[in-house]
Amino acid sequence: MPGKRLKVAVLLSGGVDSSVALRLLHAAGHSCTAFYLKIWFQEDFENFWSECPWDEDLKYARAVCDQVSVPLEVVHLSDEYWNNVVSHIISEYRSGRTPNPDVLCNTRIKFGAFLEAIKNMDFDYIASGHYACVLHSPYDKRDESSILALSKEMVKDQTYFLSHLSQVQLRRLLFPLGCIPKDEVRKLAALMDLPNKDRKDSQGICFLGKVKFSEFVARHIGEMEGILLEAESGDYLGKHRGFWFYTIGQRQGLRLPGGPWYVVEKDTQNNVVFVSRNYFSLEKRRRSFRVGSLKWISASPPEKYDKLRCKVRHGPGFYDCSITLQPSDLIKDDVAIVHLSADDQGLASGQFAAFYRDEICVGSGVILDSAVDKNFPVCAKALEIARMDDKSKLGKPVKIINQDISIKEVENSSVKCYLSSEDSKLQQN
């Protein structure tokens, strides 16, 4: 819109990125109104803190706006967040999958429910502090599609979290930081003397603030004690708080000696988590997987499905990939088989895979499962133990000596009935 002073709604979180985005738009002469989104768990967890966790965010947001006399409005989207994000997350975790709250928050709340809430306020665009580029068609060619492209800041690039947006949503968006490296954003914050110029970046999941993810899961799903088994041997290694606290490929939080250990499979029916120290061995390749809930940003699939690139998580890493569509009569959405150029051991059902043609994000889908081996190869003994009704018969966990010695000391003889005769002889020795 050449020569026009735009009316822009700016999502302001209280952090440095969105604050710099606001100030850049204001400095460019546009009419800005800032909006702070206040949602469910900020009240739900209020008893966890001496003061509300969003008070500090809102304080900084107001201070940034007051510097340049930009109005700030607080939008309450508690019901929308619960119905469209939280309830879905809880359902997915209970089913043993690992959803991505940040992708859902962008599509369903920030650029979903919020756009609906301000639809009668005649804003030309909605802006945020995301690290991504939106390329809009010229004003005289408004029927052409807008494009989502990689930012100049590859480490911070957030196109992965925006990859499930629709064309209708993308056409309304501005990302002023898309062409600015993160260190330059910090310099701009200092130059503008922003009240939050020295504030640390948020590292948590979308809108969780000070609430730890484990606290969120425990609060809304609960805890249920289960066991950890070594996938290759069936050895009983310890207990866990519930399979929903773990995701495939997870390394942190297992608290097992002699590692590193990785979560390789989950038995959701029996609440058993299988772990392994050989997750990256060659015979356990994970190069092909299925995706569903496909959404193409241009509203239509790419013309060619080869020579694409793929992200299976947020970060600077890509795989070269090709896609094979499999139209399905059983579910409403098509399913695609994704073939990666290299192995990835951290594929988890429920996460998103984002697809790119060169620097352009063309869309994304939800990872369903491996297209080749449905499960990590868990031994028959481990599967048998997992199905035991009374797991107290296992006694104490085996004592792990170290990474290099495969023989483990069994402290309770009741578990020996599940060991092979050869293993028993080794233990006696």
Short mmCIF file of C-alpha atoms in Angstrom, two decimals:
data_model
loop_
_atom_site.label_atom_id
_atom_site.label_comp_id
_atom_site.label_asym_id
_atom_site.label_seq_id
_atom_site.Cartn_x
_atom_site.Cartn_y
_atom_site.Cartn_z
CA MET A 1 0.00 0.00 0.00
CA PRO A 2 2.44 2.69 -1.19
CA GLY A 3 2.11 6.03 0.58
CA LYS A 4 -0.55 4.80 2.99
CA ARG A 5 -0.22 5.09 6.76
CA LEU A 6 -1.15 1.62 7.90
CA LYS A 7 -3.30 0.79 10.88
CA VAL A 8 -1.47 -2.08 12.60
CA ALA A 9 -2.40 -4.29 15.58
CA VAL A 10 0.84 -5.33 17.28
CA LEU A 11 0.99 -8.38 19.55
CA LEU A 12 3.12 -7.35 22.53
CA SER A 13 4.40 -9.92 25.02
CA GLY A 14 6.62 -7.72 27.18
CA GLY A 15 9.75 -9.22 25.62
CA VAL A 16 12.43 -7.47 23.59
CA ASP A 17 11.50 -8.87 20.15
CA SER A 18 7.87 -7.75 20.04
CA SER A 19 8.83 -4.41 21.62
CA VAL A 20 11.38 -3.66 18.90
CA ALA A 21 8.84 -4.70 16.25
CA LEU A 22 6.35 -2.21 17.69
CA ARG A 23 8.88 0.62 17.80
CA LEU A 24 10.03 -0.01 14.21
CA LEU A 25 6.45 0.21 12.92
CA HIS A 26 5.81 3.31 15.00
CA ALA A 27 9.03 4.95 13.75
CA ALA A 28 7.95 4.22 10.18
CA GLY A 29 4.88 6.41 10.77
CA HIS A 30 2.19 3.74 11.06
CA SER A 31 -0.75 3.94 13.44
CA CYS A 32 -0.11 1.19 16.02
CA THR A 33 -2.22 -0.32 18.78
CA ALA A 34 -0.58 -2.88 21.04
CA PHE A 35 -2.41 -5.95 22.33
CA TYR A 36 -1.42 -8.21 25.22
CA LEU A 37 -3.07 -11.64 25.18
CA LYS A 38 -4.07 -12.98 28.57
CA ILE A 39 -5.03 -16.63 28.68
CA TRP A 40 -6.12 -19.48 30.90
CA PHE A 41 -3.25 -20.90 32.93
CA GLN A 42 -2.01 -17.52 34.06
CA GLU A 43 -4.92 -17.62 36.52
CA ASP A 44 -4.91 -21.41 36.82
CA PHE A 45 -1.44 -21.39 38.36
CA GLU A 46 -1.76 -18.18 40.39
CA ASN A 47 -1.30 -20.02 43.70
CA PHE A 48 2.15 -21.22 42.58
CA TRP A 49 3.65 -17.73 42.80
CA SER A 50 3.85 -14.85 45.27
CA GLU A 51 2.67 -12.60 42.41
CA CYS A 52 0.94 -13.31 39.10
CA PRO A 53 3.44 -14.53 36.49
CA TRP A 54 2.00 -12.20 33.83
CA ASP A 55 2.27 -9.05 35.97
CA GLU A 56 5.89 -8.49 34.98
CA ASP A 57 5.17 -9.08 31.29
CA LEU A 58 2.30 -6.61 31.32
CA LYS A 59 4.35 -4.07 33.27
CA TYR A 60 7.08 -4.09 30.60
CA ALA A 61 4.52 -3.99 27.79
CA ARG A 62 2.90 -0.90 29.29
CA ALA A 63 6.26 0.81 29.82
CA VAL A 64 7.25 0.21 26.18
CA CYS A 65 3.95 1.65 24.95
CA ASP A 66 4.10 4.65 27.30
CA GLN A 67 7.46 5.68 25.83
CA VAL A 68 5.82 6.56 22.50
CA SER A 69 2.18 6.99 23.60
CA VAL A 70 0.92 3.84 21.87
CA PRO A 71 -2.37 2.51 23.31
CA LEU A 72 -2.27 -0.95 24.89
CA GLU A 73 -5.26 -3.25 25.22
CA VAL A 74 -5.50 -6.53 27.12
CA VAL A 75 -7.42 -9.28 25.32
CA HIS A 76 -8.81 -12.19 27.37
CA LEU A 77 -8.78 -15.43 25.40
CA SER A 78 -9.00 -17.95 28.23
CA ASP A 79 -11.87 -20.01 26.84
CA GLU A 80 -10.44 -19.99 23.33
CA TYR A 81 -7.04 -21.13 24.55
CA TRP A 82 -8.48 -23.94 26.60
CA ASN A 83 -10.84 -25.19 23.89
CA ASN A 84 -8.43 -24.91 20.95
CA VAL A 85 -5.00 -25.60 22.43
CA VAL A 86 -4.90 -26.97 25.97
CA SER A 87 -7.62 -29.58 25.63
CA HIS A 88 -5.96 -30.85 22.43
CA ILE A 89 -2.55 -30.99 24.13
CA ILE A 90 -3.94 -32.98 27.07
CA SER A 91 -5.74 -35.41 24.75
CA GLU A 92 -2.58 -35.96 22.68
CA TYR A 93 -0.36 -36.59 25.70
CA ARG A 94 -2.85 -39.05 27.14
CA SER A 95 -2.69 -40.91 23.82
CA GLY A 96 1.10 -41.11 23.99
CA ARG A 97 1.79 -38.48 21.34
CA THR A 98 3.84 -35.29 21.67
CA PRO A 99 1.94 -32.24 20.34
CA ASN A 100 3.54 -28.87 19.60
CA PRO A 101 1.80 -26.13 21.63
CA ASP A 102 3.67 -23.30 19.89
CA VAL A 103 2.40 -24.24 16.41
CA LEU A 104 -1.15 -24.59 17.74
CA CYS A 105 -0.90 -21.30 19.63
CA ASN A 106 0.09 -19.42 16.47
CA THR A 107 -2.56 -20.94 14.22
CA ARG A 108 -5.44 -21.08 16.69
CA ILE A 109 -4.84 -18.19 19.11
CA LYS A 110 -2.39 -15.45 18.06
CA PHE A 111 -3.45 -15.48 14.42
CA GLY A 112 -6.75 -17.31 14.91
CA ALA A 113 -8.93 -16.30 17.85
CA PHE A 114 -7.21 -12.92 18.13
CA LEU A 115 -7.88 -12.07 14.48
CA GLU A 116 -11.50 -13.00 15.05
CA ALA A 117 -11.64 -10.80 18.17
CA ILE A 118 -10.47 -7.67 16.30
CA LYS A 119 -12.13 -8.34 12.92
CA ASN A 120 -14.39 -5.29 13.24
CA MET A 121 -11.60 -2.88 14.19
CA ASP A 122 -10.41 -2.28 10.59
CA PHE A 123 -6.71 -3.04 11.04
CA ASP A 124 -4.72 -3.36 7.83
CA TYR A 125 -2.26 -5.84 9.33
CA ILE A 126 -1.38 -7.73 12.50
CA ALA A 127 2.29 -7.65 13.50
CA SER A 128 4.44 -9.61 15.96
CA GLY A 129 8.08 -10.12 16.89
CA HIS A 130 8.48 -13.44 15.07
CA TYR A 131 11.69 -14.12 13.18
CA ALA A 132 10.23 -14.83 9.76
CA CYS A 133 9.61 -12.99 6.47
CA VAL A 134 6.24 -12.49 4.81
CA LEU A 135 6.36 -11.42 1.17
CA HIS A 136 3.07 -9.87 0.12
CA SER A 137 2.03 -9.39 -3.49
CA PRO A 138 1.93 -5.83 -4.89
CA TYR A 139 -1.15 -3.84 -4.00
CA ASP A 140 -2.43 -4.05 -7.58
CA LYS A 141 -2.07 -7.85 -7.55
CA ARG A 142 -3.82 -8.70 -4.33
CA ASP A 143 -5.15 -11.97 -5.73
CA GLU A 144 -1.64 -13.49 -5.66
CA SER A 145 -0.55 -15.54 -2.68
CA SER A 146 1.56 -14.18 0.16
CA ILE A 147 4.76 -16.11 0.87
CA LEU A 148 6.34 -17.24 4.14
CA ALA A 149 10.13 -17.15 3.86
CA LEU A 150 13.07 -17.84 6.15
CA SER A 151 14.37 -14.97 8.26
CA LYS A 152 17.93 -13.69 8.19
CA GLU A 153 18.40 -15.14 11.69
CA MET A 154 18.67 -18.89 11.04
CA VAL A 155 19.19 -19.92 14.66
CA LYS A 156 16.13 -17.97 15.82
CA ASP A 157 14.10 -18.49 12.63
CA GLN A 158 10.50 -19.27 13.58
CA THR A 159 8.98 -20.32 10.26
CA TYR A 160 8.67 -23.84 11.71
CA PHE A 161 6.17 -22.52 14.28
CA LEU A 162 4.31 -20.60 11.56
CA SER A 163 4.27 -23.38 8.95
CA HIS A 164 0.65 -24.41 9.59
CA LEU A 165 -0.85 -20.98 8.91
CA SER A 166 -3.40 -20.60 6.14
CA GLN A 167 -3.15 -18.16 3.25
CA VAL A 168 -6.02 -16.15 4.75
CA GLN A 169 -4.02 -15.72 7.97
CA LEU A 170 -0.68 -15.03 6.30
CA ARG A 171 -2.08 -12.21 4.16
CA ARG A 172 -2.88 -10.25 7.33
CA LEU A 173 0.57 -10.51 8.93
CA LEU A 174 3.71 -8.39 9.22
CA PHE A 175 6.96 -9.57 10.81
CA PRO A 176 9.26 -6.51 11.08
CA LEU A 177 12.18 -8.56 12.45
CA GLY A 178 12.34 -10.97 9.52
CA CYS A 179 15.35 -9.24 7.94
CA ILE A 180 17.18 -8.34 11.16
CA PRO A 181 19.68 -10.62 13.01
CA LYS A 182 19.05 -11.16 16.70
CA ASP A 183 22.16 -9.28 17.85
CA GLU A 184 21.00 -6.27 15.82
CA VAL A 185 17.60 -6.43 17.53
CA ARG A 186 19.35 -6.22 20.89
CA LYS A 187 21.36 -3.22 19.64
CA LEU A 188 18.18 -1.54 18.46
CA ALA A 189 16.58 -2.14 21.87
CA ALA A 190 19.53 -0.41 23.52
CA LEU A 191 19.49 2.43 20.98
CA MET A 192 15.77 2.94 21.61
CA ASP A 193 16.42 2.71 25.38
CA LEU A 194 13.56 0.24 25.79
CA PRO A 195 12.60 -0.50 29.41
CA ASN A 196 13.13 -4.22 28.73
CA LYS A 197 16.35 -3.86 26.70
CA ASP A 198 18.27 -6.15 29.10
CA ARG A 199 15.48 -8.65 29.65
CA LYS A 200 16.33 -12.28 28.84
CA ASP A 201 14.53 -14.09 26.05
CA SER A 202 11.74 -16.47 26.99
CA GLN A 203 12.77 -20.11 26.58
CA GLY A 204 9.51 -21.81 27.45
CA ILE A 205 6.54 -23.11 25.54
CA CYS A 206 4.11 -20.56 24.15
CA PHE A 207 2.54 -18.53 26.96
CA LEU A 208 3.62 -20.90 29.76
CA GLY A 209 5.69 -18.11 31.25
CA LYS A 210 7.16 -19.16 34.59
CA VAL A 211 5.19 -22.39 34.73
CA LYS A 212 7.39 -25.44 34.11
CA PHE A 213 6.10 -27.84 31.49
CA SER A 214 6.26 -30.77 33.93
CA GLU A 215 4.02 -28.80 36.32
CA PHE A 216 1.54 -28.15 33.52
CA VAL A 217 1.40 -31.86 32.65
CA ALA A 218 1.12 -32.96 36.30
CA ARG A 219 -1.60 -30.41 37.01
CA HIS A 220 -3.86 -31.34 34.11
CA ILE A 221 -3.08 -35.00 33.46
CA GLY A 222 -1.78 -36.14 36.83
CA GLU A 223 0.83 -38.76 37.68
CA MET A 224 0.71 -42.56 37.52
CA GLU A 225 3.70 -44.64 38.52
CA GLY A 226 5.07 -46.96 35.85
CA ILE A 227 8.30 -48.77 35.04
CA LEU A 228 11.33 -48.19 32.83
CA LEU A 229 12.54 -51.20 30.84
CA GLU A 230 15.60 -51.59 28.63
CA ALA A 231 14.27 -52.26 25.14
CA GLU A 232 16.94 -54.76 24.11
CA SER A 233 17.07 -56.88 27.27
CA GLY A 234 13.85 -56.32 29.20
CA ASP A 235 15.85 -55.35 32.30
CA TYR A 236 13.82 -53.45 34.88
CA LEU A 237 15.72 -50.19 35.42
CA GLY A 238 13.45 -48.03 37.57
CA LYS A 239 10.17 -46.18 37.83
CA HIS A 240 8.63 -43.13 36.20
CA ARG A 241 5.74 -40.71 36.88
CA GLY A 242 3.66 -41.50 33.79
CA PHE A 243 4.38 -42.19 30.13
CA TRP A 244 2.97 -38.78 29.11
CA PHE A 245 6.01 -37.06 30.64
CA TYR A 246 8.26 -38.64 27.99
CA THR A 247 8.71 -38.31 24.26
CA ILE A 248 10.54 -40.49 21.75
CA GLY A 249 14.20 -39.52 21.55
CA GLN A 250 14.18 -37.83 24.96
CA ARG A 251 17.47 -37.98 26.83
CA GLN A 252 17.01 -35.59 29.76
CA GLY A 253 15.10 -36.47 32.90
CA LEU A 254 15.56 -40.27 32.91
CA ARG A 255 18.02 -40.19 35.85
CA LEU A 256 19.65 -43.48 34.95
CA PRO A 257 23.38 -44.12 35.44
CA GLY A 258 25.70 -45.46 32.76
CA GLY A 259 24.08 -43.46 29.98
CA PRO A 260 23.25 -41.63 27.92
CA TRP A 261 19.85 -43.33 27.82
CA TYR A 262 17.09 -42.43 25.36
CA VAL A 263 13.34 -43.01 25.33
CA VAL A 264 12.72 -45.29 22.35
CA GLU A 265 9.14 -46.54 22.72
CA LYS A 266 6.10 -46.27 25.00
CA ASP A 267 3.41 -48.81 25.94
CA THR A 268 0.54 -46.46 26.75
CA GLN A 269 -1.86 -49.24 27.71
CA ASN A 270 0.44 -50.62 30.41
CA ASN A 271 2.19 -47.31 31.28
CA VAL A 272 5.66 -48.63 30.43
CA VAL A 273 8.53 -46.59 28.98
CA PHE A 274 11.24 -48.43 27.03
CA VAL A 275 14.74 -46.96 26.97
CA SER A 276 17.99 -47.76 25.20
CA ARG A 277 21.63 -46.72 25.07
CA ASN A 278 21.85 -47.77 21.40
CA TYR A 279 19.36 -45.35 19.91
CA PHE A 280 21.72 -44.18 17.17
CA SER A 281 22.87 -47.60 15.96
CA LEU A 282 22.69 -48.19 12.20
CA GLU A 283 20.09 -50.96 12.35
CA LYS A 284 17.60 -48.56 13.96
CA ARG A 285 17.31 -46.09 11.10
CA ARG A 286 14.48 -43.59 10.99
CA ARG A 287 14.49 -41.96 7.59
CA SER A 288 10.88 -42.28 6.39
CA PHE A 289 7.71 -41.31 8.21
CA ARG A 290 4.04 -40.55 7.59
CA VAL A 291 2.42 -37.15 8.05
CA GLY A 292 -1.23 -36.17 8.18
CA SER A 293 -3.26 -32.95 8.65
CA LEU A 294 -1.35 -31.48 5.71
CA LYS A 295 -1.76 -27.76 5.17
CA TRP A 296 -0.21 -25.90 2.23
CA ILE A 297 0.31 -22.18 2.77
CA SER A 298 -0.58 -21.29 -0.81
CA ALA A 299 -3.83 -23.28 -0.35
CA SER A 300 -2.68 -25.81 -2.96
CA PRO A 301 0.06 -28.49 -2.92
CA PRO A 302 3.45 -27.72 -4.49
CA GLU A 303 3.78 -28.69 -8.14
CA LYS A 304 6.65 -31.06 -7.42
CA TYR A 305 7.23 -33.15 -4.32
CA ASP A 306 10.89 -33.88 -4.86
CA LYS A 307 13.83 -31.61 -4.03
CA LEU A 308 12.09 -30.17 -0.99
CA ARG A 309 13.63 -29.46 2.39
CA CYS A 310 12.20 -30.44 5.75
CA LYS A 311 12.42 -29.39 9.39
CA VAL A 312 11.20 -31.89 11.98
CA ARG A 313 11.81 -29.49 14.88
CA HIS A 314 12.58 -25.84 15.56
CA GLY A 315 16.20 -24.95 14.83
CA PRO A 316 18.56 -24.21 11.95
CA GLY A 317 18.81 -27.82 10.74
CA PHE A 318 17.22 -29.06 7.50
CA TYR A 319 16.98 -32.35 5.66
CA ASP A 320 16.61 -32.70 1.94
CA CYS A 321 13.42 -34.68 1.37
CA SER A 322 10.80 -35.90 -1.06
CA ILE A 323 7.09 -36.46 -0.44
CA THR A 324 4.74 -39.14 -1.74
CA LEU A 325 1.04 -38.38 -1.31
CA GLN A 326 -1.31 -41.20 -0.34
CA PRO A 327 -4.96 -40.15 -0.71
CA SER A 328 -7.00 -41.80 2.02
CA ASP A 329 -10.66 -42.82 2.08
CA LEU A 330 -10.50 -43.66 5.79
CA ILE A 331 -9.66 -40.18 7.07
CA LYS A 332 -10.64 -36.77 5.76
CA ASP A 333 -7.07 -35.64 5.09
CA ASP A 334 -4.50 -37.05 2.72
CA VAL A 335 -1.48 -38.76 4.20
CA ALA A 336 2.03 -38.30 2.85
CA ILE A 337 5.17 -40.40 3.13
CA VAL A 338 8.24 -38.23 3.78
CA HIS A 339 11.65 -39.57 2.79
CA LEU A 340 14.58 -37.79 4.45
CA SER A 341 18.10 -37.57 3.08
CA ALA A 342 19.54 -38.74 6.43
CA ASP A 343 18.46 -40.57 9.57
CA ASP A 344 16.72 -38.74 12.40
CA GLN A 345 16.34 -40.56 15.69
CA GLY A 346 14.11 -37.96 17.33
CA LEU A 347 10.94 -38.29 15.26
CA ALA A 348 7.94 -38.17 17.56
CA SER A 349 4.28 -38.63 16.61
CA GLY A 350 2.27 -35.47 17.19
CA GLN A 351 5.11 -33.12 16.26
CA PHE A 352 5.08 -31.11 13.03
CA ALA A 353 7.20 -31.52 9.92
CA ALA A 354 7.59 -28.26 7.97
CA PHE A 355 8.42 -28.30 4.26
CA TYR A 356 10.44 -25.80 2.26
CA ARG A 357 11.24 -25.08 -1.38
CA ASP A 358 14.60 -23.35 -1.16
CA GLU A 359 13.98 -20.41 1.23
CA ILE A 360 10.18 -20.59 1.04
CA CYS A 361 8.05 -22.48 3.58
CA VAL A 362 5.33 -24.25 1.58
CA GLY A 363 3.44 -25.93 4.42
CA SER A 364 3.51 -28.61 7.10
CA GLY A 365 1.88 -31.73 8.47
CA VAL A 366 1.65 -33.69 11.72
CA ILE A 367 4.00 -36.64 12.13
CA LEU A 368 1.97 -39.85 12.50
CA ASP A 369 4.52 -42.66 12.69
CA SER A 370 7.43 -44.29 10.93
CA ALA A 371 6.65 -45.37 7.38
CA VAL A 372 8.93 -48.41 7.58
CA ASP A 373 9.27 -49.77 11.11
CA LYS A 374 6.24 -48.92 13.20
CA ASN A 375 8.15 -49.30 16.45
CA PHE A 376 11.63 -49.39 17.84
CA PRO A 377 12.67 -53.10 17.99
CA VAL A 378 11.67 -53.94 21.58
CA CYS A 379 12.59 -57.51 22.57
CA ALA A 380 9.93 -60.13 23.38
CA LYS A 381 11.05 -60.32 27.01
CA ALA A 382 10.51 -56.59 27.50
CA LEU A 383 7.06 -56.79 25.92
CA GLU A 384 6.15 -59.72 28.17
CA ILE A 385 7.23 -57.86 31.30
CA ALA A 386 5.29 -54.78 30.17
CA ARG A 387 2.09 -56.87 30.08
CA MET A 388 2.53 -58.19 33.66
CA ASP A 389 -0.42 -57.33 35.87
CA ASP A 390 1.59 -57.34 39.10
CA LYS A 391 4.87 -55.58 38.45
CA SER A 392 5.81 -55.66 42.12
CA LYS A 393 7.13 -59.17 41.39
CA LEU A 394 10.01 -57.55 39.56
CA GLY A 395 11.59 -56.63 42.86
CA LYS A 396 14.34 -54.03 42.83
CA PRO A 397 15.73 -52.50 39.62
CA VAL A 398 18.91 -54.02 38.24
CA LYS A 399 22.12 -52.24 39.12
CA ILE A 400 23.75 -50.73 36.05
CA ILE A 401 27.52 -51.15 36.29
CA ASN A 402 28.67 -48.95 33.39
CA GLN A 403 28.27 -48.22 29.68
CA ASP A 404 30.77 -50.80 28.46
CA ILE A 405 29.73 -53.83 30.52
CA SER A 406 26.56 -55.50 29.34
CA ILE A 407 26.18 -57.75 32.43
CA LYS A 408 24.03 -56.17 35.13
CA GLU A 409 23.76 -57.17 38.78
CA VAL A 410 20.27 -58.31 39.65
CA GLU A 411 19.56 -57.60 43.30
CA ASN A 412 16.36 -59.60 43.55
CA SER A 413 16.04 -63.17 42.29
CA SER A 414 12.35 -62.78 41.46
CA VAL A 415 13.28 -61.08 38.19
CA LYS A 416 15.47 -64.00 37.05
CA CYS A 417 12.51 -65.92 35.69
CA TYR A 418 12.41 -63.38 32.87
CA LEU A 419 16.06 -63.83 31.96
CA SER A 420 17.41 -66.33 29.50
CA SER A 421 19.39 -69.27 30.83
CA GLU A 422 22.53 -67.79 29.28
CA ASP A 423 21.99 -64.49 31.11
CA SER A 424 21.43 -66.38 34.36
CA LYS A 425 24.76 -68.18 33.96
CA LEU A 426 26.51 -64.90 33.34
CA GLN A 427 25.01 -63.41 36.47
CA GLN A 428 26.09 -66.39 38.55
CA ASN A 429 29.62 -65.87 37.30
#
